[in-house]
Structures are given as structure tokens and as C-alpha cells.
Amino acid sequence: MASSSSSGLTFKLHPLVIVNISDHYTRVKSQLSLPPSLTSTSSAATSNNNNNNSNGGENNQNPPPRVYGCVIGVQRGRTVEIFNSFELIYDPSTRSLDRSFLEKKQELYKKVFPHFYVLGWYSTGSDAQESDMHFHKALMDINESPLYVLLNPAINPAQKDLPVTIYESELHVIDGVPQLIFVRSSYLIETVEAERISVDHVAHLKPSGGSAATQLAAQLTGIHSAIKMLNSRIRVLHQYLVGMQKGDIPCESSVLRQVSSLLRRLPAIESEKFQDDFLMEYNDTLLITYLAMFTNCSSTMNELVDKFNTTYDRHSRRGGRTAFI
């Protein structure tokens, strides 16, 4: 494996890709520790990965699971921007990739994001392996030069950089034989406003025991207390100035100069740029809240429809009724 890439491409990685890979790995790993009766109800993609990674031996300690998926995005000139990812069904033992599942996923994403296309694939592990090249070559009919995003799920408290590595494939002559090898590529983290709000929210989520208290709630409580204290101090200052104006309190020039100096700072935060930035951030926050509400409503509606289908299915066995949906 070469040390660094010589292609000259600039890679920009969005946080959503890292979150998706981490979520995929966490679900697969958690299902490996569940009883077989519970893991049988998992989805097709994750259950396939579970079976592939649990066949390593008969001992109780299974090796860390590996997950596979595609990364999608756009390429503008020499800049490659990775926006999103989706899971794949791959059997490492037989090195077989479910092509129909891949084509279906690709078609669905094309309907929603017509300008996105498959840039490469992702997996998990500490380093690229020789067996990864078989999966890499399997995607060359979709992208002639796919990239490889590798997430290291091992926790290293001393590591300050993100445990994500992007590889490219290059053709090198080794012992007189041309071979494809993985080479490391540098990348930048690129975010948009909505992603920054979401990542900040996720970063502050930390459950405390069995309650729903989080660090985000504690932070918002602290901000609320600070604003409440500021409001009370302003009221005291206003009452002091009103009493001084009425003559109930003797006039002190030093206090008036301090109040005047404080008030001169207020127009600095009433500029047009501040209002535009504030409204943009406020609207983005409301949009994230509305999306969360819509997601909850959709989930509730799906559960209600499933209950109706179950109920009508039972009646149809008795009286010949059709399903609700």
C-alpha cells in the first residue's frame, strides 16, 4: 500500500456519511449480542451482515463485525464531495454482492437526488485488507475509479483526528506485475448550516441514567437562567434611572456615563447582517424541529396502519374481509 495518493483530487466529506456508517456498525454489533429470536426480526441488510460476521468460530467472543455500503455525492472538476451513503448486502465468505439490491437503492436515490451518483463504498476496520480489493473491483462497472471510505470503530482516547480514512486505487507495477493497490488520500470536513445544527445537537446528547436529561437540556437551562438574570438586572437599572429622573435618587454622573457607554454598544448588534444571520439560523432551527415532528407523525401513522392491517387480516380469516391498505 502506497503512503499517499498522487491523483490531485480534493475530497470533501460531510458528517452525515460518518453518522450513517457509525449507525450501521452500531446496529449490526448490537444485534450480534442479542438472542437469535430477536435478531431474526432485523432488516435484510443488517441481518445478512450479522450472519456473515458471526460465523467466524464457535467461541463466545466473535471478531468485530464489518459492514458494507455505498457512498454517493458529486464531482466538480478535481473536487469530490461525499454527501450521503446507503447500506449494501455483501457476503465476504462467497464474495457475492447483491446487485439487485444495489440497483434498487441507486434508483431510489436518483429519484430524490438526481445529481448524486455512486462515488465508491465504505466499510469498517482498523486498516484496508487484501480482501477489500475484491469488493472494490466489483464496483468498477459503476464507477471506474471508486473511492474507499474506511471507519475505524475502535475507541482511542488519545487520538485527536477522526478515525476515518479515504483510499483511492492506483495501478502500480510490483515485481513486474501490474496490481491495483489502495493509497491514502487527504480530505476535508464540509458542512452546511442544517448539518452543523444537527451535529451540534447530537454532540450534546448524553443520557444520564434512565432519565431523559441530556447535556443539551442542561446547556439550554443555563442559557435560560443567564437571560433571566440579565432581565432582572436590566429592570433594576431601569428603575434606578426612573427614580433618578423623578428626583427620588440623587443624580450620579459616573453611573450615567457607564449606562451611556453600555447603551452605545446596542446598535452594533442591530446591523442588517446580524439580522440576516440571526433569521437564517432561527429558520434552520425551526426547519429541523418541523422535520422531527413530521418524522414522529409519520412513524405514528405507520404504526396505526400496521395495527389496522393486523386487525383486518384477522377478520378476513373469519369473514372474508379485505385488508385495510
GROMACS .gro file of C-alpha atoms in nm:
model
  325
    1MET     CA    1   0.000   0.000   0.000
    2ALA     CA    2   0.144   0.336  -0.101
    3SER     CA    3   0.169   0.618   0.150
    4SER     CA    4  -0.035   0.886  -0.027
    5SER     CA    5  -0.232   0.942  -0.345
    6SER     CA    6  -0.094   1.123  -0.647
    7SER     CA    7  -0.425   1.190  -0.824
    8GLY     CA    8  -0.452   1.551  -0.705
    9LEU     CA    9  -0.822   1.517  -0.618
   10THR     CA   10  -0.970   1.714  -0.330
   11PHE     CA   11  -1.215   1.515  -0.116
   12LYS     CA   12  -1.483   1.682   0.098
   13LEU     CA   13  -1.661   1.456   0.345
   14HIS     CA   14  -1.994   1.551   0.503
   15PRO     CA   15  -2.076   1.449   0.863
   16LEU     CA   16  -2.390   1.261   0.752
   17VAL     CA   17  -2.171   0.993   0.594
   18ILE     CA   18  -1.979   0.936   0.920
   19VAL     CA   19  -2.303   0.924   1.119
   20ASN     CA   20  -2.457   0.672   0.876
   21ILE     CA   21  -2.155   0.439   0.888
   22SER     CA   22  -2.136   0.459   1.266
   23ASP     CA   23  -2.509   0.390   1.297
   24HIS     CA   24  -2.482   0.093   1.059
   25TYR     CA   25  -2.194  -0.058   1.257
   26THR     CA   26  -2.365   0.004   1.593
   27ARG     CA   27  -2.686  -0.170   1.483
   28VAL     CA   28  -2.500  -0.473   1.347
   29LYS     CA   29  -2.282  -0.504   1.657
   30SER     CA   30  -2.578  -0.470   1.895
   31GLN     CA   31  -2.773  -0.738   1.706
   32LEU     CA   32  -2.482  -0.981   1.740
   33SER     CA   33  -2.520  -0.966   2.119
   34LEU     CA   34  -2.897  -1.031   2.110
   35PRO     CA   35  -3.063  -1.376   2.124
   36PRO     CA   36  -3.132  -1.540   1.786
   37SER     CA   37  -3.508  -1.497   1.834
   38LEU     CA   38  -3.464  -1.120   1.840
   39THR     CA   39  -3.208  -1.089   1.564
   40SER     CA   40  -3.432  -1.279   1.324
   41THR     CA   41  -3.660  -0.975   1.300
   42SER     CA   42  -3.384  -0.742   1.175
   43SER     CA   43  -3.376  -0.592   0.828
   44ALA     CA   44  -3.237  -0.776   0.525
   45ALA     CA   45  -2.916  -0.574   0.500
   46THR     CA   46  -2.815  -0.585   0.866
   47SER     CA   47  -2.918  -0.947   0.920
   48ASN     CA   48  -2.703  -1.051   0.626
   49ASN     CA   49  -2.404  -0.872   0.774
   50ASN     CA   50  -2.476  -1.029   1.115
   51ASN     CA   51  -2.471  -1.381   0.973
   52ASN     CA   52  -2.154  -1.314   0.777
   53ASN     CA   53  -1.964  -1.187   1.081
   54SER     CA   54  -2.095  -1.439   1.338
   55ASN     CA   55  -1.962  -1.744   1.151
   56GLY     CA   56  -1.601  -1.680   1.245
   57GLY     CA   57  -1.587  -1.952   1.511
   58GLU     CA   58  -1.762  -2.133   1.787
   59ASN     CA   59  -1.608  -1.926   2.068
   60ASN     CA   60  -1.816  -1.673   2.257
   61GLN     CA   61  -1.601  -1.375   2.158
   62ASN     CA   62  -1.676  -1.300   1.795
   63PRO     CA   63  -1.448  -1.073   1.592
   64PRO     CA   64  -1.574  -0.718   1.534
   65PRO     CA   65  -1.835  -0.713   1.256
   66ARG     CA   66  -1.770  -0.544   0.925
   67VAL     CA   67  -2.038  -0.351   0.741
   68TYR     CA   68  -2.051  -0.251   0.377
   69GLY     CA   69  -2.226   0.023   0.184
   70CYS     CA   70  -2.200   0.280  -0.094
   71VAL     CA   71  -2.109   0.648  -0.068
   72ILE     CA   72  -2.276   0.894  -0.304
   73GLY     CA   73  -2.212   1.254  -0.397
   74VAL     CA   74  -2.093   1.476  -0.680
   75GLN     CA   75  -1.765   1.552  -0.855
   76ARG     CA   76  -1.700   1.902  -0.984
   77GLY     CA   77  -1.371   1.912  -1.169
   78ARG     CA   78  -1.098   1.796  -0.929
   79THR     CA   79  -1.322   1.825  -0.622
   80VAL     CA   80  -1.515   1.521  -0.499
   81GLU     CA   81  -1.785   1.592  -0.240
   82ILE     CA   82  -1.933   1.297  -0.048
   83PHE     CA   83  -2.282   1.382   0.075
   84ASN     CA   84  -2.455   1.059   0.178
   85SER     CA   85  -2.436   0.679   0.194
   86PHE     CA   86  -2.655   0.370   0.196
   87GLU     CA   87  -2.612   0.009   0.307
   88LEU     CA   88  -2.538  -0.291   0.085
   89ILE     CA   89  -2.582  -0.667   0.113
   90TYR     CA   90  -2.244  -0.837   0.074
   91ASP     CA   91  -2.125  -1.185   0.170
   92PRO     CA   92  -1.748  -1.179   0.240
   93SER     CA   93  -1.725  -1.560   0.254
   94THR     CA   94  -1.851  -1.603  -0.103
   95ARG     CA   95  -1.754  -1.250  -0.217
   96SER     CA   96  -2.101  -1.204  -0.362
   97LEU     CA   97  -2.271  -0.865  -0.387
   98ASP     CA   98  -2.649  -0.834  -0.414
   99ARG     CA   99  -2.669  -0.644  -0.743
  100SER     CA  100  -3.049  -0.615  -0.747
  101PHE     CA  101  -3.046  -0.451  -0.403
  102LEU     CA  102  -2.773  -0.210  -0.515
  103GLU     CA  103  -2.959  -0.115  -0.833
  104LYS     CA  104  -3.285  -0.063  -0.642
  105LYS     CA  105  -3.115   0.163  -0.386
  106GLN     CA  106  -2.939   0.356  -0.660
  107GLU     CA  107  -3.267   0.407  -0.846
  108LEU     CA  108  -3.443   0.534  -0.533
  109TYR     CA  109  -3.168   0.785  -0.458
  110LYS     CA  110  -3.167   0.902  -0.819
  111LYS     CA  111  -3.534   0.999  -0.784
  112VAL     CA  112  -3.466   1.215  -0.479
  113PHE     CA  113  -3.112   1.334  -0.562
  114PRO     CA  114  -3.079   1.321  -0.943
  115HIS     CA  115  -2.734   1.483  -0.943
  116PHE     CA  116  -2.584   1.231  -0.696
  117TYR     CA  117  -2.407   0.921  -0.821
  118VAL     CA  118  -2.209   0.638  -0.665
  119LEU     CA  119  -1.857   0.757  -0.580
  120GLY     CA  120  -1.738   0.441  -0.406
  121TRP     CA  121  -1.803   0.234  -0.099
  122TYR     CA  122  -1.741   0.220   0.276
  123SER     CA  123  -1.655  -0.037   0.537
  124THR     CA  124  -1.525  -0.063   0.893
  125GLY     CA  125  -1.194  -0.181   1.029
  126SER     CA  126  -0.855  -0.067   1.151
  127ASP     CA  127  -0.689  -0.082   0.809
  128ALA     CA  128  -0.757  -0.179   0.449
  129GLN     CA  129  -0.728  -0.553   0.384
  130GLU     CA  130  -0.636  -0.752   0.075
  131SER     CA  131  -0.989  -0.896   0.058
  132ASP     CA  132  -1.128  -0.543   0.025
  133MET     CA  133  -0.990  -0.524  -0.328
  134HIS     CA  134  -1.245  -0.785  -0.445
  135PHE     CA  135  -1.532  -0.565  -0.329
  136HIS     CA  136  -1.357  -0.264  -0.477
  137LYS     CA  137  -1.330  -0.426  -0.820
  138ALA     CA  138  -1.697  -0.531  -0.804
  139LEU     CA  139  -1.798  -0.162  -0.813
  140MET     CA  140  -1.575  -0.066  -1.105
  141ASP     CA  141  -1.856  -0.128  -1.352
  142ILE     CA  142  -2.049   0.155  -1.181
  143ASN     CA  143  -1.752   0.386  -1.120
  144GLU     CA  144  -1.425   0.315  -1.297
  145SER     CA  145  -1.224   0.467  -1.012
  146PRO     CA  146  -1.424   0.422  -0.689
  147LEU     CA  147  -1.303   0.557  -0.359
  148TYR     CA  148  -1.295   0.362  -0.034
  149VAL     CA  149  -1.406   0.521   0.296
  150LEU     CA  150  -1.286   0.324   0.600
  151LEU     CA  151  -1.416   0.394   0.952
  152ASN     CA  152  -1.221   0.257   1.248
  153PRO     CA  153  -1.478   0.181   1.521
  154ALA     CA  154  -1.213   0.116   1.787
  155ILE     CA  155  -1.213   0.386   2.055
  156ASN     CA  156  -0.875   0.552   2.111
  157PRO     CA  157  -0.896   0.832   2.374
  158ALA     CA  158  -0.551   0.961   2.276
  159GLN     CA  159  -0.647   1.008   1.910
  160LYS     CA  160  -0.746   1.361   1.816
  161ASP     CA  161  -0.818   1.309   1.445
  162LEU     CA  162  -1.133   1.149   1.307
  163PRO     CA  163  -1.099   0.768   1.271
  164VAL     CA  164  -1.189   0.793   0.902
  165THR     CA  165  -0.955   0.718   0.612
  166ILE     CA  166  -1.024   0.765   0.241
  167TYR     CA  167  -0.842   0.541  -0.005
  168GLU     CA  168  -0.805   0.558  -0.379
  169SER     CA  169  -0.692   0.275  -0.604
  170GLU     CA  170  -0.387   0.313  -0.824
  171LEU     CA  171  -0.219   0.075  -1.068
  172HIS     CA  172   0.139   0.004  -0.959
  173VAL     CA  173   0.393  -0.237  -1.102
  174ILE     CA  174   0.507  -0.473  -0.825
  175ASP     CA  175   0.769  -0.737  -0.911
  176GLY     CA  176   0.699  -0.676  -1.278
  177VAL     CA  177   0.326  -0.739  -1.237
  178PRO     CA  178   0.074  -0.452  -1.258
  179GLN     CA  179  -0.150  -0.454  -0.950
  180LEU     CA  180  -0.420  -0.233  -0.804
  181ILE     CA  181  -0.336  -0.110  -0.455
  182PHE     CA  182  -0.502   0.124  -0.205
  183VAL     CA  183  -0.339   0.462  -0.141
  184ARG     CA  184  -0.436   0.711   0.127
  185SER     CA  185  -0.594   1.043   0.035
  186SER     CA  186  -0.640   1.354   0.244
  187TYR     CA  187  -0.986   1.501   0.293
  188LEU     CA  188  -1.170   1.797   0.440
  189ILE     CA  189  -1.486   1.801   0.650
  190GLU     CA  190  -1.753   2.004   0.470
  191THR     CA  191  -2.081   2.104   0.635
  192VAL     CA  192  -2.388   2.310   0.559
  193GLU     CA  193  -2.592   2.505   0.813
  194ALA     CA  194  -2.850   2.231   0.867
  195GLU     CA  195  -2.575   1.971   0.925
  196ARG     CA  196  -2.398   2.194   1.177
  197ILE     CA  197  -2.719   2.231   1.378
  198SER     CA  198  -2.786   1.857   1.371
  199VAL     CA  199  -2.429   1.760   1.459
  200ASP     CA  200  -2.423   2.012   1.745
  201HIS     CA  201  -2.747   1.864   1.877
  202VAL     CA  202  -2.615   1.507   1.856
  203ALA     CA  203  -2.284   1.606   2.016
  204HIS     CA  204  -2.462   1.739   2.324
  205LEU     CA  205  -2.689   1.437   2.367
  206LYS     CA  206  -2.570   1.231   2.661
  207PRO     CA  207  -2.834   1.038   2.860
  208SER     CA  208  -2.792   1.048   3.236
  209GLY     CA  209  -2.906   0.721   3.390
  210GLY     CA  210  -3.254   0.618   3.286
  211SER     CA  211  -3.395   0.971   3.265
  212ALA     CA  212  -3.429   1.185   2.955
  213ALA     CA  213  -3.194   1.454   3.088
  214THR     CA  214  -2.915   1.548   2.846
  215GLN     CA  215  -2.625   1.784   2.831
  216LEU     CA  216  -2.817   1.984   2.573
  217ALA     CA  217  -3.103   2.037   2.818
  218ALA     CA  218  -2.854   2.142   3.085
  219GLN     CA  219  -2.692   2.387   2.844
  220LEU     CA  220  -3.028   2.537   2.747
  221THR     CA  221  -3.124   2.563   3.115
  222GLY     CA  222  -2.802   2.753   3.184
  223ILE     CA  223  -2.870   2.992   2.896
  224HIS     CA  224  -3.226   3.046   3.020
  225SER     CA  225  -3.100   3.124   3.372
  226ALA     CA  226  -2.844   3.369   3.234
  227ILE     CA  227  -3.108   3.551   3.026
  228LYS     CA  228  -3.343   3.562   3.326
  229MET     CA  229  -3.068   3.712   3.542
  230LEU     CA  230  -2.985   3.968   3.270
  231ASN     CA  231  -3.352   4.067   3.253
  232SER     CA  232  -3.369   4.121   3.629
  233ARG     CA  233  -3.052   4.337   3.626
  234ILE     CA  234  -3.190   4.549   3.341
  235ARG     CA  235  -3.513   4.602   3.537
  236VAL     CA  236  -3.313   4.718   3.839
  237LEU     CA  237  -3.113   4.957   3.621
  238HIS     CA  238  -3.432   5.090   3.459
  239GLN     CA  239  -3.596   5.151   3.797
  240TYR     CA  240  -3.281   5.330   3.914
  241LEU     CA  241  -3.284   5.562   3.612
  242VAL     CA  242  -3.657   5.633   3.651
  243GLY     CA  243  -3.604   5.721   4.019
  244MET     CA  244  -3.313   5.945   3.927
  245GLN     CA  245  -3.527   6.120   3.665
  246LYS     CA  246  -3.806   6.183   3.917
  247GLY     CA  247  -3.560   6.315   4.173
  248ASP     CA  248  -3.614   6.036   4.423
  249ILE     CA  249  -3.250   5.930   4.384
  250PRO     CA  250  -2.958   6.175   4.369
  251CYS     CA  251  -2.800   6.209   4.025
  252GLU     CA  252  -2.456   6.050   3.987
  253SER     CA  253  -2.263   6.139   3.671
  254SER     CA  254  -2.034   5.834   3.690
  255VAL     CA  255  -2.331   5.595   3.681
  256LEU     CA  256  -2.489   5.785   3.390
  257ARG     CA  257  -2.163   5.766   3.194
  258GLN     CA  258  -2.147   5.388   3.246
  259VAL     CA  259  -2.510   5.347   3.136
  260SER     CA  260  -2.449   5.566   2.832
  261SER     CA  261  -2.140   5.363   2.738
  262LEU     CA  262  -2.344   5.044   2.769
  263LEU     CA  263  -2.624   5.173   2.550
  264ARG     CA  264  -2.383   5.279   2.276
  265ARG     CA  265  -2.295   4.912   2.224
  266LEU     CA  266  -2.651   4.814   2.136
  267PRO     CA  267  -2.660   4.947   1.776
  268ALA     CA  268  -2.361   4.721   1.697
  269ILE     CA  269  -2.587   4.412   1.714
  270GLU     CA  270  -2.873   4.573   1.523
  271SER     CA  271  -2.698   4.571   1.187
  272GLU     CA  272  -2.861   4.424   0.878
  273LYS     CA  273  -2.603   4.144   0.859
  274PHE     CA  274  -2.676   4.041   1.218
  275GLN     CA  275  -3.049   4.028   1.149
  276ASP     CA  276  -2.998   3.820   0.834
  277ASP     CA  277  -2.767   3.572   1.009
  278PHE     CA  278  -2.998   3.550   1.308
  279LEU     CA  279  -3.308   3.488   1.096
  280MET     CA  280  -3.125   3.227   0.887
  281GLU     CA  281  -3.012   3.033   1.195
  282TYR     CA  282  -3.356   3.068   1.353
  283ASN     CA  283  -3.529   2.939   1.039
  284ASP     CA  284  -3.287   2.645   1.014
  285THR     CA  285  -3.361   2.552   1.374
  286LEU     CA  286  -3.736   2.568   1.311
  287LEU     CA  287  -3.693   2.357   0.998
  288ILE     CA  288  -3.511   2.085   1.192
  289THR     CA  289  -3.788   2.093   1.454
  290TYR     CA  290  -4.060   2.063   1.190
  291LEU     CA  291  -3.880   1.773   1.023
  292ALA     CA  292  -3.859   1.593   1.356
  293MET     CA  293  -4.233   1.648   1.411
  294PHE     CA  294  -4.313   1.517   1.063
  295THR     CA  295  -4.097   1.211   1.125
  296ASN     CA  296  -4.276   1.138   1.452
  297CYS     CA  297  -4.615   1.182   1.288
  298SER     CA  298  -4.517   0.950   1.002
  299SER     CA  299  -4.395   0.688   1.247
  300THR     CA  300  -4.717   0.710   1.446
  301MET     CA  301  -4.924   0.683   1.129
  302ASN     CA  302  -4.727   0.378   1.014
  303GLU     CA  303  -4.786   0.207   1.348
  304LEU     CA  304  -5.157   0.286   1.325
  305VAL     CA  305  -5.177   0.145   0.971
  306ASP     CA  306  -4.995  -0.171   1.082
  307LYS     CA  307  -5.247  -0.218   1.362
  308PHE     CA  308  -5.537  -0.174   1.118
  309ASN     CA  309  -5.382  -0.424   0.878
  310THR     CA  310  -5.331  -0.675   1.158
  311THR     CA  311  -5.687  -0.632   1.280
  312TYR     CA  312  -5.846  -0.660   0.936
  313ASP     CA  313  -5.625  -0.954   0.849
  314ARG     CA  314  -5.763  -1.143   1.148
  315HIS     CA  315  -6.121  -1.058   1.047
  316SER     CA  316  -6.053  -1.159   0.686
  317ARG     CA  317  -5.962  -1.508   0.801
  318ARG     CA  318  -6.300  -1.533   0.968
  319GLY     CA  319  -6.537  -1.336   0.750
  320GLY     CA  320  -6.351  -1.292   0.422
  321ARG     CA  321  -6.282  -0.919   0.457
  322THR     CA  322  -6.001  -0.748   0.267
  323ALA     CA  323  -5.706  -0.572   0.424
  324PHE     CA  324  -5.735  -0.203   0.514
  325ILE     CA  325  -5.437  -0.098   0.299
   0.00000   0.00000   0.00000
